[in-house]
Amino acid sequence: MSMNNQGRPTGTGTSGFASTSGSALLPNEPLLFEIGDTEHSGVDLPDATITNARLGGFERKTALDLAGLTEPEAMRHYVRLSRLNHSIDSGMYPLGSCTMKHNPRLNEKMARLPGFADIHPLQPVSTVQGALKLMNELSHWLMTLTNTSAVALTPKAGAHGELLGMMAIKAAQDAAGQGHRRIVLVPESAHGTNPATAAFLGYSVKSIPARTDGTVDVQAVKDALSPDVAAIMLTNPNTCGLFEPQVIEIAKAVHEAGAFFYCDGANFNAIMGVVRPGDLGIDAMHINLHKTFSTPHGGGGPGAGPVVLSAALAPFAPVPFVRKGANGLELVEHEEDQSLGRITAFQGQMGMYVRALTYMLSHGGDGLAQAAQDAVLNANYIKARLGQVFSVPFPDYPTMHEALFDDSFLAGTGVTTLDFAKALIDEGFHPMTMYFPLVVHGAMLIEPTESESKQTLDRFCDVMEELALNAKAGNAARFTAAPMKAPRRRLDETRAARSPILKWERPAETLKAAE
Ligand SMILES: *Cc1c(COP(=O)(O)O)cnc(C)c1O
């Protein structure tokens, strides 16, 4: 077996893929260039009759160095590549904070309807009335579920939604002559995007400590409030998986100080259909459709982070938005009155809107509430079962949609949280979220979601318990060497990000042979 310049072993050939046994992933996949060769072609075209004269001297002088592949070769390459990675479609994906839930195939079917999939953002609105109706209906659902006055659909991720929500708050305060408010309060357990958003808009960030029970210290919020505070950015349920018991008191204090309440709604899966954030006093909240409403995410795929707004912020909502007009639905595309303008080129992620609304309509309001309750039940089941072996940093409250453990059970074993997570890969599970939230040392955040069955949860817990007991029994090597069954071992992720190899070069010996 030789290595090419990408560090991939070559020469395994396509027949090296027989091994699907065991719980780990498949071995290496060669590049397309290594599978095919320039001598063959997967297509059968008539010889070109274009004469060189018509190309003005720009015709190729050398052969096009592209590998020809048959359709089955190309297809198998991509299918095999897809199997080199964990995915929610291939097994449990218990990442906390990210809500990796099942993406129902009905959503995919609807998103592929030609009337949704094949339209163009610049088409005349008279020809896309159905798409606008869908956006309108999705907006209605989002506002109803949150009890808010307006929604901006266009943000393309949760972080983008945070930016928009904070821009709306800034616009409202500037309009009210409150532009001197330059401080944003952020609890120390917050997702990194919260302080990053505030800093990006030029605010200074003031950190609010957590109490020992994992909830936000209300007195600390009150003490930090002043006429210079623009807003608080609070996550509820918070990143420790706990519903903030004093969230209404916090909202009241924030409003009394003339500030706004931005809620990070990434954890809405725990409360959708059960609690309306508007009733808690929030002014703006992003909803990650790609988390809560079952649209696919990961691998940099598209997301959608609509932001709901309270009546106070509604006038500052961005364009475009959909409105009922004399000739049906219209797309309001130009700034009106106090609108803060446009934050995306077109109308946002249409495919995600279709998937999210399909999920809502197929569940109904009661079904969404049931999904939230089942997600909470599953997380508490994991907390109860694994709490026997793992250390639970915040035992006082029942957990919401995710269960948080810390690494104190690993003390003295020589196994780190990272090693433990890598060992889980060998057992066929995607690791949980590690080292987040930062307020907990060696955090392990597990979110099972409602779509996992009790059998799956039990198998996951069995594996987790077995690993924990094995680590305590002194078998550190199993962990420090893991993953052993995955196609890649431990990657130098920093180097991969900083000096990626983006160009394939034909190995010297084959270049020679081709001459
Ligand atoms: C995922 C997440 C975000 C950011 O959302 P993206 O869609 O990834 O930009 C913000 N806050 C919390 C708590 C999250 O889990």
Short mmCIF file of C-alpha atoms and ligand atoms in Angstrom, two decimals:
data_model
loop_
_atom_site.label_atom_id
_atom_site.label_comp_id
_atom_site.label_asym_id
_atom_site.label_seq_id
_atom_site.Cartn_x
_atom_site.Cartn_y
_atom_site.Cartn_z
CA MET A 1 0.00 0.00 0.00
CA SER A 2 1.51 3.34 -1.01
CA MET A 3 0.60 6.85 0.08
CA ASN A 4 -0.26 9.58 -2.38
CA ASN A 5 0.43 13.23 -1.68
CA GLN A 6 -2.85 13.59 0.26
CA GLY A 7 -1.67 11.10 2.82
CA ARG A 8 -4.24 8.58 1.63
CA PRO A 9 -3.23 4.99 1.15
CA THR A 10 -3.73 3.97 -2.46
CA GLY A 11 -3.85 0.67 -4.19
CA THR A 12 -6.68 -0.74 -2.15
CA GLY A 13 -8.79 -0.65 -5.28
CA THR A 14 -12.51 -0.53 -5.24
CA SER A 15 -12.71 -4.11 -4.09
CA GLY A 16 -11.32 -3.15 -0.69
CA PHE A 17 -14.75 -2.24 0.60
CA ALA A 18 -16.06 -5.62 1.54
CA SER A 19 -15.79 -4.94 5.26
CA THR A 20 -19.05 -3.69 6.63
CA SER A 21 -18.77 -5.84 9.72
CA GLY A 22 -18.21 -4.37 13.15
CA SER A 23 -19.64 -1.17 14.47
CA ALA A 24 -17.10 1.27 13.10
CA LEU A 25 -16.94 2.98 9.76
CA LEU A 26 -15.62 1.85 6.40
CA PRO A 27 -11.99 2.09 5.34
CA ASN A 28 -10.44 4.54 2.92
CA GLU A 29 -11.94 5.81 -0.27
CA PRO A 30 -9.62 6.75 -3.12
CA LEU A 31 -10.09 10.02 -4.98
CA LEU A 32 -12.06 10.08 -8.23
CA PHE A 33 -8.75 10.63 -10.04
CA GLU A 34 -7.40 7.45 -8.53
CA ILE A 35 -10.45 5.36 -9.40
CA GLY A 36 -10.79 6.43 -13.00
CA ASP A 37 -8.17 6.99 -15.66
CA THR A 38 -7.76 9.29 -18.59
CA GLU A 39 -7.90 6.46 -21.11
CA HIS A 40 -11.56 5.71 -20.53
CA SER A 41 -14.72 7.72 -20.52
CA GLY A 42 -18.09 7.20 -18.93
CA VAL A 43 -19.87 9.01 -21.75
CA ASP A 44 -20.16 8.26 -25.41
CA LEU A 45 -20.15 11.45 -27.46
CA PRO A 46 -19.70 11.80 -31.21
CA ASP A 47 -16.34 13.19 -32.28
CA ALA A 48 -16.29 16.96 -32.32
CA THR A 49 -16.43 18.55 -35.75
CA ILE A 50 -15.35 22.01 -34.59
CA THR A 51 -12.33 23.15 -36.50
CA ASN A 52 -9.41 24.73 -34.71
CA ALA A 53 -9.84 27.85 -36.80
CA ARG A 54 -13.01 28.75 -34.94
CA LEU A 55 -11.26 28.72 -31.55
CA GLY A 56 -8.95 31.62 -32.31
CA GLY A 57 -5.87 29.74 -31.18
CA PHE A 58 -7.26 29.04 -27.73
CA GLU A 59 -7.79 25.34 -28.29
CA ARG A 60 -6.16 22.91 -25.80
CA LYS A 61 -2.76 21.71 -26.83
CA THR A 62 -2.65 18.85 -24.33
CA ALA A 63 -5.15 16.23 -23.24
CA LEU A 64 -7.66 17.21 -20.57
CA ASP A 65 -6.29 15.47 -17.50
CA LEU A 66 -9.61 14.28 -16.15
CA ALA A 67 -10.38 10.76 -15.04
CA GLY A 68 -13.24 9.15 -16.92
CA LEU A 69 -15.65 7.18 -14.75
CA THR A 70 -18.70 5.14 -15.50
CA GLU A 71 -21.95 6.10 -13.82
CA PRO A 72 -21.79 3.20 -11.32
CA GLU A 73 -18.20 4.11 -10.44
CA ALA A 74 -19.10 7.73 -9.80
CA MET A 75 -22.22 6.82 -7.84
CA ARG A 76 -20.46 4.25 -5.69
CA HIS A 77 -17.68 6.71 -4.92
CA TYR A 78 -20.10 9.23 -3.48
CA VAL A 79 -22.20 6.67 -1.65
CA ARG A 80 -19.05 5.25 -0.06
CA LEU A 81 -17.87 8.72 0.88
CA SER A 82 -21.21 9.38 2.56
CA ARG A 83 -20.61 6.29 4.67
CA LEU A 84 -17.26 7.53 5.99
CA ASN A 85 -19.04 9.84 8.37
CA HIS A 86 -21.56 9.57 11.14
CA SER A 87 -24.92 11.05 10.28
CA ILE A 88 -28.29 11.27 11.94
CA ASP A 89 -29.54 8.85 9.28
CA SER A 90 -27.00 6.20 10.25
CA GLY A 91 -27.12 6.29 14.03
CA MET A 92 -27.75 8.21 17.24
CA TYR A 93 -26.13 11.63 17.18
CA PRO A 94 -26.36 12.85 20.79
CA LEU A 95 -24.73 16.28 20.33
CA GLY A 96 -25.99 18.62 23.02
CA SER A 97 -27.03 22.17 22.14
CA CYS A 98 -27.37 21.24 18.46
CA THR A 99 -30.62 19.24 18.43
CA MET A 100 -29.71 16.60 15.89
CA LYS A 101 -33.16 15.11 15.36
CA HIS A 102 -34.63 12.89 12.68
CA ASN A 103 -35.37 14.65 9.39
CA PRO A 104 -38.67 13.11 8.25
CA ARG A 105 -38.61 12.07 4.59
CA LEU A 106 -41.95 13.77 4.07
CA ASN A 107 -40.11 17.09 4.52
CA GLU A 108 -37.69 16.14 1.76
CA LYS A 109 -40.50 15.11 -0.55
CA MET A 110 -42.27 18.44 -0.10
CA ALA A 111 -39.08 20.46 -0.52
CA ARG A 112 -38.51 18.75 -3.86
CA LEU A 113 -41.90 19.67 -5.31
CA PRO A 114 -41.03 21.55 -8.51
CA GLY A 115 -43.21 24.51 -7.46
CA PHE A 116 -40.90 25.04 -4.49
CA ALA A 117 -37.60 23.62 -5.68
CA ASP A 118 -37.43 25.10 -9.16
CA ILE A 119 -38.50 28.70 -8.60
CA HIS A 120 -36.18 31.66 -8.88
CA PRO A 121 -35.93 34.49 -6.34
CA LEU A 122 -36.32 37.09 -9.08
CA GLN A 123 -39.49 35.58 -10.57
CA PRO A 124 -42.52 37.92 -10.73
CA VAL A 125 -44.48 37.57 -7.48
CA SER A 126 -47.66 36.73 -9.42
CA THR A 127 -45.97 33.42 -10.39
CA VAL A 128 -44.84 32.45 -6.86
CA GLN A 129 -48.01 33.03 -4.85
CA GLY A 130 -47.85 29.51 -3.42
CA ALA A 131 -44.30 30.01 -2.14
CA LEU A 132 -45.26 33.34 -0.56
CA LYS A 133 -48.28 31.68 1.04
CA LEU A 134 -45.98 29.08 2.52
CA MET A 135 -43.69 31.79 3.94
CA ASN A 136 -46.73 33.57 5.33
CA GLU A 137 -48.04 30.43 6.96
CA LEU A 138 -44.64 29.57 8.43
CA SER A 139 -44.47 33.10 9.88
CA HIS A 140 -47.90 32.60 11.40
CA TRP A 141 -46.83 29.35 13.06
CA LEU A 142 -43.63 30.86 14.43
CA MET A 143 -45.44 33.89 15.85
CA THR A 144 -48.21 31.73 17.32
CA LEU A 145 -45.79 29.29 18.94
CA THR A 146 -43.85 32.16 20.50
CA ASN A 147 -46.69 34.69 21.06
CA THR A 148 -44.83 37.50 19.31
CA SER A 149 -45.81 40.27 16.88
CA ALA A 150 -43.47 39.89 13.92
CA VAL A 151 -40.97 37.52 12.41
CA ALA A 152 -38.01 37.96 10.10
CA LEU A 153 -37.55 34.75 8.14
CA THR A 154 -34.39 35.63 6.26
CA PRO A 155 -31.44 34.97 8.64
CA LYS A 156 -29.50 31.96 7.46
CA ALA A 157 -28.36 30.60 10.81
CA GLY A 158 -28.88 31.06 14.51
CA ALA A 159 -25.84 33.32 14.73
CA HIS A 160 -27.15 35.39 11.82
CA GLY A 161 -30.48 35.64 13.63
CA GLU A 162 -28.73 36.86 16.77
CA LEU A 163 -27.10 39.57 14.71
CA LEU A 164 -30.43 40.61 13.25
CA GLY A 165 -32.18 40.58 16.63
CA MET A 166 -29.49 42.73 18.19
CA MET A 167 -29.57 45.07 15.16
CA ALA A 168 -33.32 45.49 15.72
CA ILE A 169 -32.67 46.32 19.38
CA LYS A 170 -30.00 48.82 18.37
CA ALA A 171 -32.31 50.39 15.78
CA ALA A 172 -35.11 50.72 18.34
CA GLN A 173 -32.81 52.32 20.89
CA ASP A 174 -31.25 54.68 18.35
CA ALA A 175 -34.76 55.74 17.30
CA ALA A 176 -35.67 56.42 20.93
CA GLY A 177 -32.57 58.51 21.56
CA GLN A 178 -31.08 55.69 23.64
CA GLY A 179 -28.03 55.15 21.48
CA HIS A 180 -25.76 55.64 24.48
CA ARG A 181 -26.67 52.17 25.71
CA ARG A 182 -23.49 50.28 24.87
CA ILE A 183 -23.44 47.30 27.26
CA VAL A 184 -24.90 43.84 26.66
CA LEU A 185 -25.24 41.37 29.54
CA VAL A 186 -24.41 37.75 28.70
CA PRO A 187 -24.48 34.88 31.23
CA GLU A 188 -21.18 33.05 31.41
CA SER A 189 -22.78 29.77 30.30
CA ALA A 190 -23.82 31.34 26.95
CA HIS A 191 -23.00 29.94 23.53
CA GLY A 192 -20.00 31.76 22.07
CA THR A 193 -22.11 33.31 19.33
CA ASN A 194 -23.91 35.52 21.92
CA PRO A 195 -20.93 37.58 23.10
CA ALA A 196 -19.50 37.47 19.55
CA THR A 197 -22.71 39.01 18.18
CA ALA A 198 -22.73 41.77 20.76
CA ALA A 199 -19.05 42.52 20.20
CA PHE A 200 -19.52 42.52 16.42
CA LEU A 201 -22.07 45.31 16.81
CA GLY A 202 -19.65 47.31 18.94
CA TYR A 203 -21.22 46.59 22.33
CA SER A 204 -19.12 45.81 25.34
CA VAL A 205 -20.04 42.50 26.90
CA LYS A 206 -20.56 42.10 30.62
CA SER A 207 -20.53 38.53 31.88
CA ILE A 208 -23.17 37.41 34.39
CA PRO A 209 -22.12 34.58 36.73
CA ALA A 210 -24.08 31.39 37.15
CA ARG A 211 -25.26 30.13 40.51
CA THR A 212 -23.94 26.84 41.80
CA ASP A 213 -27.20 25.18 40.71
CA GLY A 214 -26.52 26.04 37.04
CA THR A 215 -29.06 28.87 36.67
CA VAL A 216 -28.46 32.56 36.08
CA ASP A 217 -27.92 34.65 39.19
CA VAL A 218 -30.88 37.05 39.13
CA GLN A 219 -29.34 39.36 41.70
CA ALA A 220 -26.21 39.59 39.55
CA VAL A 221 -28.40 40.61 36.59
CA LYS A 222 -30.10 43.29 38.69
CA ASP A 223 -26.78 44.57 39.97
CA ALA A 224 -25.40 44.78 36.43
CA LEU A 225 -28.37 46.70 34.99
CA SER A 226 -27.80 50.42 34.44
CA PRO A 227 -28.90 53.18 32.03
CA ASP A 228 -26.03 52.10 29.77
CA VAL A 229 -27.25 48.53 29.32
CA ALA A 230 -28.85 47.86 25.92
CA ALA A 231 -29.94 44.28 26.39
CA ILE A 232 -29.46 40.91 27.98
CA MET A 233 -28.84 37.89 25.78
CA LEU A 234 -30.18 34.89 27.66
CA THR A 235 -30.62 31.30 26.57
CA ASN A 236 -33.72 29.52 27.86
CA PRO A 237 -33.72 26.61 28.50
CA ASN A 238 -30.09 27.43 29.22
CA THR A 239 -27.00 25.64 27.96
CA CYS A 240 -26.89 23.51 31.11
CA GLY A 241 -30.24 22.09 30.01
CA LEU A 242 -32.17 23.91 32.75
CA PHE A 243 -35.26 26.08 32.43
CA GLU A 244 -34.37 29.41 34.04
CA PRO A 245 -36.76 29.42 37.03
CA GLN A 246 -36.66 33.21 37.39
CA VAL A 247 -36.82 34.13 33.72
CA ILE A 248 -39.93 36.30 34.20
CA GLU A 249 -38.31 38.20 37.05
CA ILE A 250 -35.22 38.74 34.87
CA ALA A 251 -37.37 40.03 31.97
CA LYS A 252 -39.15 42.44 34.30
CA ALA A 253 -35.94 43.83 35.75
CA VAL A 254 -34.43 44.22 32.26
CA HIS A 255 -37.49 46.09 30.98
CA GLU A 256 -37.66 48.31 34.05
CA ALA A 257 -34.07 49.35 33.33
CA GLY A 258 -35.11 50.32 29.77
CA ALA A 259 -33.22 47.42 28.17
CA PHE A 260 -34.37 44.63 25.85
CA PHE A 261 -34.46 40.87 26.36
CA TYR A 262 -32.84 38.90 23.54
CA CYS A 263 -33.47 35.19 23.97
CA ASP A 264 -31.23 32.62 22.33
CA GLY A 265 -33.89 30.17 21.14
CA ALA A 266 -31.60 27.35 20.02
CA ASN A 267 -33.14 25.18 22.74
CA PHE A 268 -36.74 25.75 21.68
CA ASN A 269 -37.09 22.02 20.99
CA ALA A 270 -37.56 21.54 24.73
CA ILE A 271 -40.56 23.86 25.03
CA MET A 272 -42.21 24.29 21.62
CA GLY A 273 -45.98 24.07 21.96
CA VAL A 274 -45.65 24.09 25.75
CA VAL A 275 -44.24 27.53 26.63
CA ARG A 276 -44.61 30.70 24.54
CA PRO A 277 -41.42 32.77 24.98
CA GLY A 278 -43.45 35.96 24.40
CA ASP A 279 -45.29 35.18 27.64
CA LEU A 280 -41.94 35.19 29.44
CA GLY A 281 -41.20 38.72 28.27
CA ILE A 282 -38.72 38.17 25.45
CA ASP A 283 -38.32 40.90 22.83
CA ALA A 284 -36.40 39.00 20.17
CA MET A 285 -35.51 35.35 19.72
CA HIS A 286 -34.00 33.35 16.90
CA ILE A 287 -35.38 29.93 16.12
CA ASN A 288 -33.01 27.47 14.49
CA LEU A 289 -35.29 25.72 11.99
CA HIS A 290 -32.39 23.33 11.45
CA LYS A 291 -32.53 22.30 15.09
CA THR A 292 -36.09 22.60 16.37
CA PHE A 293 -38.01 22.04 13.16
CA SER A 294 -36.13 19.03 11.85
CA THR A 295 -34.43 20.49 8.80
CA PRO A 296 -31.04 18.92 8.05
CA HIS A 297 -27.85 20.57 9.26
CA GLY A 298 -24.22 19.88 9.81
CA GLY A 299 -21.25 19.86 7.51
CA GLY A 300 -21.85 23.51 6.71
CA GLY A 301 -25.17 22.73 5.08
CA PRO A 302 -27.85 25.37 4.89
CA GLY A 303 -29.53 26.54 8.06
CA ALA A 304 -32.31 29.00 8.75
CA GLY A 305 -32.60 31.20 11.83
CA PRO A 306 -35.85 33.21 11.70
CA VAL A 307 -36.17 35.84 14.43
CA VAL A 308 -39.45 36.60 16.19
CA LEU A 309 -39.91 40.14 17.50
CA SER A 310 -42.06 41.74 20.19
CA ALA A 311 -44.41 44.63 19.37
CA ALA A 312 -41.70 47.08 20.50
CA LEU A 313 -39.24 45.75 17.92
CA ALA A 314 -41.66 44.83 15.11
CA PRO A 315 -41.40 48.22 13.30
CA PHE A 316 -37.67 47.63 12.85
CA ALA A 317 -38.02 44.21 11.17
CA PRO A 318 -35.92 43.78 8.04
CA VAL A 319 -37.12 43.44 4.46
CA PRO A 320 -38.16 41.44 2.56
CA PHE A 321 -41.35 40.15 4.15
CA VAL A 322 -44.66 38.89 2.83
CA ARG A 323 -47.83 40.95 3.13
CA LYS A 324 -51.39 40.66 1.90
CA GLY A 325 -52.01 43.15 -0.91
CA ALA A 326 -54.80 44.00 -3.34
CA ASN A 327 -53.61 41.39 -5.85
CA GLY A 328 -52.81 38.56 -3.47
CA LEU A 329 -49.61 38.24 -1.48
CA GLU A 330 -46.84 40.70 -2.11
CA LEU A 331 -43.18 40.75 -1.21
CA VAL A 332 -42.20 43.97 0.53
CA GLU A 333 -38.64 44.44 -0.64
CA HIS A 334 -37.80 48.06 0.00
CA GLU A 335 -37.24 49.70 3.32
CA GLU A 336 -40.34 51.21 4.77
CA ASP A 337 -40.48 53.56 7.72
CA GLN A 338 -38.18 52.22 10.41
CA SER A 339 -37.20 48.88 8.86
CA LEU A 340 -33.52 48.18 9.37
CA GLY A 341 -33.16 47.07 5.75
CA ARG A 342 -31.97 43.89 4.19
CA ILE A 343 -29.67 41.28 5.71
CA THR A 344 -29.66 38.69 2.93
CA ALA A 345 -29.57 38.96 -0.83
CA PHE A 346 -32.95 37.32 -1.47
CA GLN A 347 -35.73 35.73 0.56
CA GLY A 348 -33.76 33.27 2.68
CA GLN A 349 -33.61 29.47 2.65
CA MET A 350 -36.79 28.45 0.87
CA GLY A 351 -36.05 24.73 1.11
CA MET A 352 -35.73 24.99 4.88
CA TYR A 353 -39.01 26.88 5.12
CA VAL A 354 -40.79 24.10 3.25
CA ARG A 355 -39.29 21.41 5.47
CA ALA A 356 -40.08 23.29 8.69
CA LEU A 357 -43.69 23.99 7.77
CA THR A 358 -44.13 20.37 6.65
CA TYR A 359 -42.90 19.29 10.07
CA MET A 360 -45.28 21.68 11.81
CA LEU A 361 -48.32 20.70 9.75
CA SER A 362 -47.63 16.97 10.03
CA HIS A 363 -47.34 17.24 13.82
CA GLY A 364 -49.99 19.84 14.52
CA GLY A 365 -49.76 22.06 17.59
CA ASP A 366 -50.44 19.14 19.94
CA GLY A 367 -47.87 16.98 18.14
CA LEU A 368 -45.18 19.63 18.54
CA ALA A 369 -45.91 19.82 22.28
CA GLN A 370 -45.72 16.03 22.44
CA ALA A 371 -42.35 16.07 20.67
CA ALA A 372 -41.01 18.62 23.19
CA GLN A 373 -42.29 16.57 26.11
CA ASP A 374 -40.82 13.37 24.71
CA ALA A 375 -37.47 15.12 24.18
CA VAL A 376 -37.50 16.17 27.85
CA LEU A 377 -38.53 12.68 28.96
CA ASN A 378 -35.70 11.09 26.95
CA ALA A 379 -33.12 13.48 28.39
CA ASN A 380 -34.31 12.81 31.94
CA TYR A 381 -34.16 9.08 31.27
CA ILE A 382 -30.51 9.45 30.26
CA LYS A 383 -29.80 11.66 33.25
CA ALA A 384 -31.40 9.13 35.61
CA ARG A 385 -29.67 6.10 34.10
CA LEU A 386 -26.21 7.56 33.58
CA GLY A 387 -26.37 9.58 36.79
CA GLN A 388 -25.62 6.29 38.60
CA VAL A 389 -22.13 6.15 37.06
CA PHE A 390 -21.38 9.64 35.72
CA SER A 391 -21.08 12.80 37.78
CA VAL A 392 -23.99 15.24 37.48
CA PRO A 393 -22.93 18.85 38.12
CA PHE A 394 -26.45 20.25 38.64
CA PRO A 395 -28.63 17.62 40.29
CA ASP A 396 -31.16 20.03 41.84
CA TYR A 397 -33.49 20.45 38.86
CA PRO A 398 -34.92 17.96 36.41
CA THR A 399 -33.21 18.54 33.10
CA MET A 400 -34.99 19.82 29.99
CA HIS A 401 -34.00 18.44 26.57
CA GLU A 402 -30.35 17.64 27.31
CA ALA A 403 -28.46 15.99 30.14
CA LEU A 404 -25.22 17.48 31.41
CA PHE A 405 -22.43 15.46 33.01
CA ASP A 406 -18.90 16.42 33.97
CA ASP A 407 -15.60 14.58 33.90
CA SER A 408 -15.00 14.20 37.62
CA PHE A 409 -15.81 10.48 37.28
CA LEU A 410 -12.64 10.23 35.17
CA ALA A 411 -10.39 11.68 37.89
CA GLY A 412 -7.22 9.61 38.28
CA THR A 413 -7.99 7.30 35.34
CA GLY A 414 -5.60 8.96 32.86
CA VAL A 415 -8.55 9.30 30.48
CA THR A 416 -9.69 12.76 29.37
CA THR A 417 -13.14 13.84 28.24
CA LEU A 418 -11.82 13.95 24.68
CA ASP A 419 -10.44 10.40 24.95
CA PHE A 420 -13.79 9.23 26.26
CA ALA A 421 -15.63 10.83 23.36
CA LYS A 422 -13.24 9.25 20.85
CA ALA A 423 -13.87 5.82 22.39
CA LEU A 424 -17.58 6.32 21.78
CA ILE A 425 -16.86 6.52 18.04
CA ASP A 426 -15.48 2.97 18.18
CA GLU A 427 -18.80 1.87 19.63
CA GLY A 428 -20.75 3.32 16.71
CA PHE A 429 -22.04 6.53 18.30
CA HIS A 430 -21.29 10.10 17.44
CA PRO A 431 -19.73 11.76 20.49
CA MET A 432 -21.77 14.06 22.70
CA THR A 433 -20.90 17.76 22.92
CA MET A 434 -17.73 18.13 24.93
CA TYR A 435 -16.25 20.96 26.96
CA PHE A 436 -19.42 23.04 26.55
CA PRO A 437 -20.89 24.82 28.42
CA LEU A 438 -17.62 26.27 29.66
CA VAL A 439 -18.98 26.81 33.18
CA VAL A 440 -18.64 23.08 33.82
CA HIS A 441 -15.18 21.50 33.88
CA GLY A 442 -14.95 18.69 31.32
CA ALA A 443 -18.59 19.09 30.33
CA MET A 444 -20.36 16.30 28.43
CA LEU A 445 -23.69 17.48 27.08
CA ILE A 446 -26.02 14.79 25.74
CA GLU A 447 -29.18 15.56 23.78
CA PRO A 448 -31.07 12.43 22.76
CA THR A 449 -34.08 14.24 21.17
CA GLU A 450 -37.60 12.86 21.00
CA SER A 451 -36.91 10.79 17.92
CA GLU A 452 -34.79 8.15 19.70
CA SER A 453 -36.54 5.03 20.96
CA LYS A 454 -36.09 3.54 24.43
CA GLN A 455 -34.14 0.65 22.86
CA THR A 456 -31.66 3.09 21.32
CA LEU A 457 -31.37 5.06 24.56
CA ASP A 458 -30.73 1.86 26.49
CA ARG A 459 -28.06 0.72 24.07
CA PHE A 460 -26.40 4.12 24.27
CA CYS A 461 -26.54 4.08 28.08
CA ASP A 462 -25.20 0.50 28.18
CA VAL A 463 -22.23 1.56 26.06
CA MET A 464 -21.63 4.71 28.11
CA GLU A 465 -21.73 2.75 31.38
CA GLU A 466 -19.45 0.05 30.05
CA LEU A 467 -16.95 2.68 28.90
CA ALA A 468 -17.07 4.50 32.24
CA LEU A 469 -16.48 1.30 34.20
CA ASN A 470 -13.69 0.33 31.82
CA ALA A 471 -11.98 3.68 32.28
CA LYS A 472 -12.26 3.36 36.05
CA ALA A 473 -10.90 -0.20 35.85
CA GLY A 474 -7.64 1.24 34.47
CA ASN A 475 -7.95 0.43 30.78
CA ALA A 476 -6.75 3.88 29.71
CA ALA A 477 -5.16 2.62 26.48
CA ARG A 478 -8.57 1.82 24.99
CA PHE A 479 -9.38 5.51 25.29
CA THR A 480 -6.13 7.26 24.56
CA ALA A 481 -5.70 5.23 21.35
CA ALA A 482 -9.30 5.68 20.19
CA PRO A 483 -10.79 5.80 17.67
CA MET A 484 -9.31 2.56 16.43
CA LYS A 485 -12.08 1.44 14.09
CA ALA A 486 -12.78 4.72 12.29
CA PRO A 487 -11.33 5.49 8.85
CA ARG A 488 -9.35 8.34 10.41
CA ARG A 489 -7.71 8.34 13.82
CA ARG A 490 -7.11 11.62 15.61
CA LEU A 491 -6.78 14.46 13.20
CA ASP A 492 -4.56 17.48 13.53
CA GLU A 493 -7.61 19.70 13.18
CA THR A 494 -5.68 22.94 13.48
CA ARG A 495 -3.33 21.97 10.66
CA ALA A 496 -6.22 20.68 8.57
CA ALA A 497 -7.93 24.07 8.89
CA ARG A 498 -4.79 26.16 8.40
CA SER A 499 -3.05 24.31 5.60
CA PRO A 500 -5.60 22.25 3.72
CA ILE A 501 -4.46 20.45 0.57
CA LEU A 502 -7.00 21.56 -1.98
CA LYS A 503 -5.31 20.44 -5.19
CA TRP A 504 -4.63 16.91 -6.33
CA GLU A 505 -1.44 16.36 -8.24
CA ARG A 506 -0.87 13.30 -10.32
CA PRO A 507 1.87 11.15 -8.78
CA ALA A 508 5.17 11.54 -10.69
CA GLU A 509 5.41 7.94 -11.92
CA THR A 510 2.02 7.99 -13.65
CA LEU A 511 2.80 11.39 -15.18
CA LYS A 512 5.87 9.84 -16.77
CA ALA A 513 3.97 6.83 -17.97
CA ALA A 514 1.42 9.09 -19.65
CA GLU A 515 4.07 10.91 -21.67
C1 LIG B 1 -26.56 26.35 17.65
C2 LIG B 1 -26.59 27.44 18.63
C3 LIG B 1 -26.40 28.77 18.24
C4 LIG B 1 -26.01 29.20 16.85
O1 LIG B 1 -26.82 28.70 15.83
P1 LIG B 1 -26.22 28.43 14.37
O2 LIG B 1 -27.42 28.10 13.55
O3 LIG B 1 -25.26 27.31 14.51
O4 LIG B 1 -25.55 29.70 13.92
C5 LIG B 1 -26.53 29.74 19.21
N1 LIG B 1 -26.81 29.42 20.49
C6 LIG B 1 -26.97 28.15 20.90
C7 LIG B 1 -27.29 27.86 22.34
C8 LIG B 1 -26.86 27.10 19.98
O5 LIG B 1 -27.02 25.84 20.38
#
